[in-house]
Short mmCIF file of C-alpha atoms and ligand atoms in Angstrom, two decimals:
data_model
loop_
_atom_site.label_atom_id
_atom_site.label_comp_id
_atom_site.label_asym_id
_atom_site.label_seq_id
_atom_site.Cartn_x
_atom_site.Cartn_y
_atom_site.Cartn_z
CA MET A 1 -141.57 -119.20 -10.49
CA ILE A 2 -143.19 -115.78 -10.74
CA ASP A 3 -145.20 -115.35 -13.92
CA THR A 4 -143.73 -112.27 -15.55
CA GLN A 5 -145.80 -112.52 -18.71
CA PRO A 6 -148.11 -109.60 -19.43
CA GLN A 7 -151.79 -110.27 -19.56
CA ARG A 8 -153.59 -109.72 -22.83
CA THR A 9 -155.07 -106.27 -22.66
CA THR A 10 -157.23 -105.97 -25.76
CA ALA A 11 -160.90 -105.68 -24.86
CA VAL A 12 -162.49 -108.33 -27.04
CA GLN A 13 -166.17 -107.73 -26.37
CA ASN A 14 -167.42 -110.72 -28.30
CA PRO A 15 -164.71 -113.13 -29.46
CA TYR A 16 -167.08 -114.56 -32.10
CA GLU A 17 -167.70 -111.21 -33.76
CA PRO A 18 -165.18 -110.30 -36.51
CA GLN A 19 -163.87 -106.76 -36.64
CA LEU A 20 -163.83 -105.16 -40.07
CA ALA A 21 -160.36 -104.44 -41.35
CA THR A 22 -159.13 -102.96 -44.62
CA ILE A 23 -156.27 -104.55 -46.52
CA GLU A 24 -153.81 -101.68 -46.80
CA LYS A 25 -150.91 -103.48 -48.43
CA ILE A 26 -150.25 -106.83 -50.09
CA ILE A 27 -146.70 -108.15 -50.46
CA GLU A 28 -145.96 -111.06 -52.81
CA GLU A 29 -143.48 -113.07 -50.76
CA THR A 30 -143.20 -116.14 -53.00
CA TRP A 31 -145.13 -117.80 -55.82
CA ASP A 32 -147.69 -119.18 -53.32
CA THR A 33 -147.44 -116.87 -50.28
CA LYS A 34 -148.59 -113.29 -49.77
CA THR A 35 -148.34 -111.05 -46.71
CA PHE A 36 -151.34 -108.84 -45.95
CA ARG A 37 -151.20 -105.65 -43.90
CA ALA A 38 -154.65 -104.95 -42.41
CA VAL A 39 -155.92 -101.88 -40.56
CA PHE A 40 -158.98 -102.11 -38.31
CA ASN A 41 -161.72 -99.81 -39.60
CA ASP A 42 -162.88 -98.83 -36.11
CA GLU A 43 -160.40 -96.23 -34.89
CA ALA A 44 -161.00 -96.80 -31.17
CA TYR A 45 -160.57 -100.56 -31.61
CA ARG A 46 -157.44 -100.01 -33.70
CA GLU A 47 -155.87 -97.81 -31.01
CA SER A 48 -156.66 -100.21 -28.16
CA PHE A 49 -155.72 -103.39 -30.04
CA THR A 50 -152.63 -105.21 -28.84
CA TYR A 51 -151.28 -108.73 -29.03
CA GLU A 52 -148.34 -110.89 -28.11
CA PRO A 53 -145.80 -112.56 -30.41
CA GLY A 54 -147.03 -116.07 -31.21
CA GLN A 55 -150.74 -115.31 -31.13
CA PHE A 56 -153.01 -115.98 -34.08
CA GLN A 57 -156.22 -114.72 -35.62
CA GLU A 58 -159.21 -115.88 -37.63
CA VAL A 59 -159.58 -114.04 -40.94
CA SER A 60 -162.84 -114.19 -42.86
CA VAL A 61 -163.39 -113.50 -46.52
CA PHE A 62 -167.05 -112.62 -46.83
CA GLY A 63 -169.07 -115.19 -48.72
CA VAL A 64 -166.22 -117.72 -48.63
CA GLY A 65 -165.25 -118.59 -45.06
CA GLU A 66 -162.78 -118.13 -42.23
CA ALA A 67 -159.25 -119.48 -41.74
CA THR A 68 -156.50 -119.32 -39.10
CA PHE A 69 -153.28 -117.33 -39.52
CA CYS A 70 -150.48 -116.27 -37.20
CA LEU A 71 -149.99 -112.61 -36.51
CA THR A 72 -146.64 -112.13 -38.24
CA SER A 73 -146.23 -108.46 -37.36
CA SER A 74 -144.93 -107.22 -34.02
CA SER A 75 -147.09 -105.23 -31.58
CA THR A 76 -144.13 -102.85 -31.21
CA ARG A 77 -145.16 -101.51 -34.66
CA LYS A 78 -148.52 -99.85 -34.14
CA GLY A 79 -151.60 -99.17 -36.23
CA PHE A 80 -151.74 -102.34 -38.32
CA ILE A 81 -151.41 -106.10 -38.22
CA GLU A 82 -149.86 -108.44 -40.76
CA PHE A 83 -150.40 -112.06 -41.66
CA SER A 84 -148.83 -114.29 -44.31
CA VAL A 85 -150.98 -116.67 -46.31
CA LYS A 86 -149.87 -119.74 -48.24
CA LYS A 87 -152.41 -120.59 -50.92
CA VAL A 88 -153.72 -124.11 -50.28
CA GLY A 89 -157.54 -124.06 -50.50
CA SER A 90 -160.72 -122.03 -50.69
CA VAL A 91 -160.21 -119.25 -48.10
CA THR A 92 -156.52 -118.82 -48.82
CA GLU A 93 -157.24 -118.63 -52.58
CA ALA A 94 -159.94 -116.02 -51.93
CA LEU A 95 -157.46 -114.01 -49.84
CA HIS A 96 -154.89 -114.19 -52.64
CA ASP A 97 -157.54 -112.82 -55.02
CA LEU A 98 -158.16 -109.73 -52.83
CA SER A 99 -156.85 -106.31 -53.79
CA GLU A 100 -155.59 -103.50 -51.58
CA GLY A 101 -158.55 -101.52 -50.20
CA GLU A 102 -160.84 -104.52 -49.80
CA VAL A 103 -162.29 -105.45 -46.39
CA VAL A 104 -161.97 -108.68 -44.40
CA GLY A 105 -163.20 -109.77 -40.97
CA ILE A 106 -160.67 -110.43 -38.21
CA ARG A 107 -161.07 -112.10 -34.82
CA ALA A 108 -157.92 -111.54 -32.79
CA PRO A 109 -155.85 -111.98 -30.76
CA LEU A 110 -156.27 -115.67 -30.04
CA GLY A 111 -154.13 -118.34 -28.43
CA ASN A 112 -150.95 -118.44 -26.42
CA TRP A 113 -147.68 -116.58 -26.93
CA PHE A 114 -143.92 -116.95 -26.52
CA PRO A 115 -142.66 -116.35 -22.94
CA TYR A 116 -140.28 -113.60 -24.06
CA ASN A 117 -140.18 -111.94 -20.64
CA GLU A 118 -138.59 -115.05 -19.17
CA TRP A 119 -135.94 -114.88 -21.90
CA LYS A 120 -134.67 -111.39 -21.09
CA GLY A 121 -130.87 -111.35 -20.79
CA LYS A 122 -130.53 -114.54 -22.82
CA ASN A 123 -129.27 -115.20 -26.34
CA LEU A 124 -131.99 -116.18 -28.80
CA LEU A 125 -131.54 -118.65 -31.63
CA PHE A 126 -134.33 -118.72 -34.26
CA ILE A 127 -134.43 -121.75 -36.56
CA GLY A 128 -137.05 -121.41 -39.28
CA GLY A 129 -138.10 -123.28 -42.39
CA GLY A 130 -140.43 -122.09 -45.16
CA ILE A 131 -143.71 -120.56 -44.01
CA GLY A 132 -142.70 -121.59 -40.46
CA MET A 133 -140.92 -118.24 -40.33
CA ALA A 134 -144.36 -116.55 -40.11
CA PRO A 135 -144.99 -116.87 -36.35
CA MET A 136 -141.29 -116.41 -35.56
CA ARG A 137 -141.14 -113.17 -37.54
CA SER A 138 -143.46 -111.61 -34.97
CA LEU A 139 -141.21 -112.64 -32.08
CA LEU A 140 -137.99 -111.86 -33.94
CA ASN A 141 -139.06 -108.31 -34.81
CA PHE A 142 -140.46 -107.82 -31.29
CA CYS A 143 -137.09 -108.80 -29.78
CA LEU A 144 -135.14 -106.70 -32.31
CA ASP A 145 -137.37 -103.72 -31.41
CA THR A 146 -136.58 -104.29 -27.70
CA ARG A 147 -132.98 -105.17 -28.53
CA ALA A 148 -131.43 -104.15 -25.19
CA ASP A 149 -133.44 -106.84 -23.38
CA TYR A 150 -131.64 -109.71 -25.11
CA GLY A 151 -128.13 -110.99 -25.85
CA ASP A 152 -127.19 -112.30 -29.30
CA ILE A 153 -130.13 -112.78 -31.65
CA THR A 154 -129.26 -115.33 -34.33
CA THR A 155 -131.56 -116.49 -37.10
CA ILE A 156 -131.07 -119.53 -39.31
CA TYR A 157 -133.70 -119.57 -42.03
CA GLY A 158 -134.08 -121.94 -44.93
CA ALA A 159 -136.43 -122.82 -47.77
CA ARG A 160 -136.50 -125.15 -50.72
CA THR A 161 -135.30 -122.55 -53.26
CA PRO A 162 -134.38 -118.84 -53.12
CA GLY A 163 -137.86 -118.11 -54.50
CA ASP A 164 -139.44 -119.81 -51.47
CA LEU A 165 -137.80 -117.54 -48.87
CA CYS A 166 -140.15 -114.96 -47.30
CA TYR A 167 -139.49 -111.49 -45.81
CA GLY A 168 -136.40 -110.71 -47.95
CA TYR A 169 -137.00 -106.98 -47.35
CA GLU A 170 -136.20 -107.51 -43.64
CA TYR A 171 -132.97 -109.50 -43.96
CA GLU A 172 -130.78 -106.40 -43.71
CA ASP A 173 -132.42 -105.52 -40.39
CA TRP A 174 -132.24 -109.09 -39.08
CA GLY A 175 -128.58 -109.34 -40.09
CA THR A 176 -127.59 -105.91 -38.75
CA LYS A 177 -129.28 -106.04 -35.35
CA GLY A 178 -128.57 -109.75 -35.06
CA LYS A 179 -126.90 -112.48 -37.10
CA LEU A 180 -128.68 -113.99 -40.10
CA TYR A 181 -127.80 -117.26 -41.85
CA LEU A 182 -129.79 -118.18 -44.97
CA THR A 183 -129.83 -121.51 -46.73
CA VAL A 184 -131.75 -123.19 -49.57
CA ASP A 185 -132.05 -126.84 -50.54
CA ALA A 186 -131.49 -126.01 -54.22
CA ALA A 187 -129.72 -122.83 -55.40
CA ASP A 188 -130.23 -120.85 -58.60
CA GLU A 189 -127.54 -119.00 -60.54
CA ASN A 190 -127.89 -115.84 -58.39
CA TRP A 191 -127.71 -117.53 -54.98
CA LYS A 192 -124.57 -116.57 -53.04
CA ASP A 193 -125.42 -118.01 -49.62
CA HIS A 194 -125.40 -121.51 -48.17
CA VAL A 195 -126.90 -124.54 -49.90
CA GLY A 196 -128.22 -127.41 -47.79
CA HIS A 197 -130.88 -128.29 -45.26
CA VAL A 198 -131.41 -126.17 -42.16
CA PRO A 199 -130.34 -128.85 -39.60
CA GLY A 200 -127.04 -129.44 -41.46
CA TYR A 201 -126.34 -125.69 -41.51
CA LEU A 202 -127.17 -125.50 -37.80
CA LYS A 203 -124.52 -128.17 -37.20
CA GLU A 204 -121.96 -126.16 -39.22
CA ILE A 205 -122.74 -122.87 -37.47
CA ALA A 206 -122.64 -124.68 -34.10
CA PRO A 207 -124.15 -122.01 -31.83
CA LYS A 208 -123.20 -122.35 -28.17
CA PRO A 209 -125.99 -123.48 -25.85
CA ASP A 210 -124.84 -121.33 -22.89
CA ASN A 211 -127.59 -118.96 -21.78
CA THR A 212 -129.34 -119.50 -25.11
CA ILE A 213 -132.97 -120.22 -25.94
CA ALA A 214 -133.65 -121.95 -29.28
CA ILE A 215 -136.98 -121.35 -30.98
CA THR A 216 -137.93 -123.37 -34.04
CA CYS A 217 -140.84 -123.56 -36.46
CA GLY A 218 -141.03 -125.18 -39.87
CA PRO A 219 -141.80 -128.48 -41.54
CA PRO A 220 -141.95 -131.36 -39.02
CA ILE A 221 -139.00 -133.11 -40.70
CA MET A 222 -136.85 -129.98 -40.31
CA ILE A 223 -137.84 -129.63 -36.65
CA LYS A 224 -137.12 -133.31 -35.98
CA PHE A 225 -133.53 -133.07 -37.26
CA ALA A 226 -132.95 -129.56 -35.87
CA LEU A 227 -133.81 -130.90 -32.40
CA ILE A 228 -131.29 -133.73 -32.85
CA GLU A 229 -128.58 -131.22 -33.83
CA LEU A 230 -129.50 -128.94 -30.93
CA ALA A 231 -129.16 -131.89 -28.52
CA ASN A 232 -125.77 -132.75 -30.09
CA LEU A 233 -124.69 -129.15 -29.53
CA GLY A 234 -125.59 -129.43 -25.83
CA PHE A 235 -128.99 -127.71 -25.79
CA THR A 236 -131.29 -129.22 -23.17
CA ASP A 237 -135.08 -129.11 -22.58
C1 FAD B 1 -152.73 -121.97 -35.18
C2 FAD B 1 -152.58 -121.97 -36.69
C3 FAD B 1 -151.84 -120.99 -37.32
C4 FAD B 1 -151.72 -120.98 -38.71
N1 FAD B 1 -150.98 -119.99 -39.29
C5 FAD B 1 -150.87 -119.94 -40.62
C6 FAD B 1 -150.12 -118.88 -41.25
O1 FAD B 1 -149.56 -117.99 -40.60
N2 FAD B 1 -150.06 -118.88 -42.60
C7 FAD B 1 -150.66 -119.85 -43.38
O2 FAD B 1 -150.56 -119.78 -44.61
N3 FAD B 1 -151.37 -120.85 -42.81
C8 FAD B 1 -151.49 -120.92 -41.46
N4 FAD B 1 -152.23 -121.92 -40.89
C9 FAD B 1 -152.88 -122.91 -41.77
C10 FAD B 1 -154.16 -122.30 -42.35
O3 FAD B 1 -155.10 -122.09 -41.31
C11 FAD B 1 -154.77 -123.23 -43.40
O4 FAD B 1 -153.87 -123.36 -44.47
C12 FAD B 1 -156.10 -122.65 -43.90
O5 FAD B 1 -157.06 -122.81 -42.89
C13 FAD B 1 -156.56 -123.34 -45.15
O6 FAD B 1 -157.82 -122.81 -45.46
P1 FAD B 1 -158.41 -122.92 -46.93
O7 FAD B 1 -159.88 -122.66 -46.82
O8 FAD B 1 -157.65 -122.09 -47.88
O9 FAD B 1 -158.10 -124.42 -47.27
P2 FAD B 1 -159.14 -125.62 -47.42
O10 FAD B 1 -159.99 -125.40 -48.60
O11 FAD B 1 -159.78 -125.90 -46.11
O12 FAD B 1 -158.07 -126.75 -47.77
C14 FAD B 1 -157.03 -127.07 -46.83
C15 FAD B 1 -156.29 -128.30 -47.33
O13 FAD B 1 -157.20 -129.35 -47.42
C16 FAD B 1 -157.21 -129.86 -48.73
N5 FAD B 1 -158.57 -130.20 -49.10
C17 FAD B 1 -159.62 -129.37 -49.23
N6 FAD B 1 -160.71 -130.03 -49.57
C18 FAD B 1 -160.35 -131.33 -49.65
C19 FAD B 1 -161.03 -132.54 -49.95
N7 FAD B 1 -162.33 -132.57 -50.27
N8 FAD B 1 -160.33 -133.70 -49.94
C20 FAD B 1 -159.04 -133.71 -49.63
N9 FAD B 1 -158.33 -132.60 -49.33
C21 FAD B 1 -158.97 -131.45 -49.35
C22 FAD B 1 -156.68 -128.74 -49.63
O14 FAD B 1 -156.10 -129.23 -50.79
C23 FAD B 1 -155.69 -128.12 -48.72
O15 FAD B 1 -154.47 -128.82 -48.76
C24 FAD B 1 -152.36 -121.97 -39.50
C25 FAD B 1 -153.13 -122.95 -38.88
C26 FAD B 1 -153.24 -122.96 -37.49
C27 FAD B 1 -154.08 -124.03 -36.85
#
């Protein structure tokens, strides 16, 4: 097979040297997760920086340490990068304590990426749970921004409660340019959508496997049962 994937083009002179970046915007996604929009301070670096959906970065909070986060933004949207941070320990707590205008160190882009070029002309089915939506958001927005390259783009996204769902400000876009199905394990009085686990909802929605690529990320238990449902629906490796 011919490798149609682009090569990473960002000139990383020293992969161990963090680039300074200013936190331009902080979005409170849930009680324990914030999304940070960062802008590289060096203009030339900022202009030349590019990345692929699925890649990650190392973010350092000076005096505290460095931690790994997916790039949740899409390289189709220029001038900034975004990452979502669930507060679990020392670096993530320090990040949550930052204010807009403060500076972090970023080493990026790192790691592999989704083979989206091989998926052109196919339907895409995103199955996400909780913070697992973070790496898929980059790919989803990339594919929605290059909409003509793909068939149907369907997203099934779930979390424990409505308050645990991230990226609510993008649902209109996801549901207009594609199809969006939301579910929660436990509803509150305002919840109008589906209630139940993601794999059960996948079974109900029953997407067709023909010419369709399924992409999933979330808690291991969700992935385990989502894969069983996908196999039942006729999806193959
Ligand atoms: C490729 C990749 C991509 C990732 N992408 C994301 C992302 O997009 N968003 C995101 O939120 N996270 C992501 N992560 C996870 C993220 O890197 C970690 O949550 C982060 O490194 C935690 O750093 P910390 O310093 O805040 O936590 P730490 O202080 O290192 O603590 C981490 C965990 O260890 C526990 N712990 C700490 N000290 C002890 C101890 N002495 N004894 C027992 N337990 C202890 C903490 O309670 C916590 O649960 C990703 C990880 C990888 C590998």
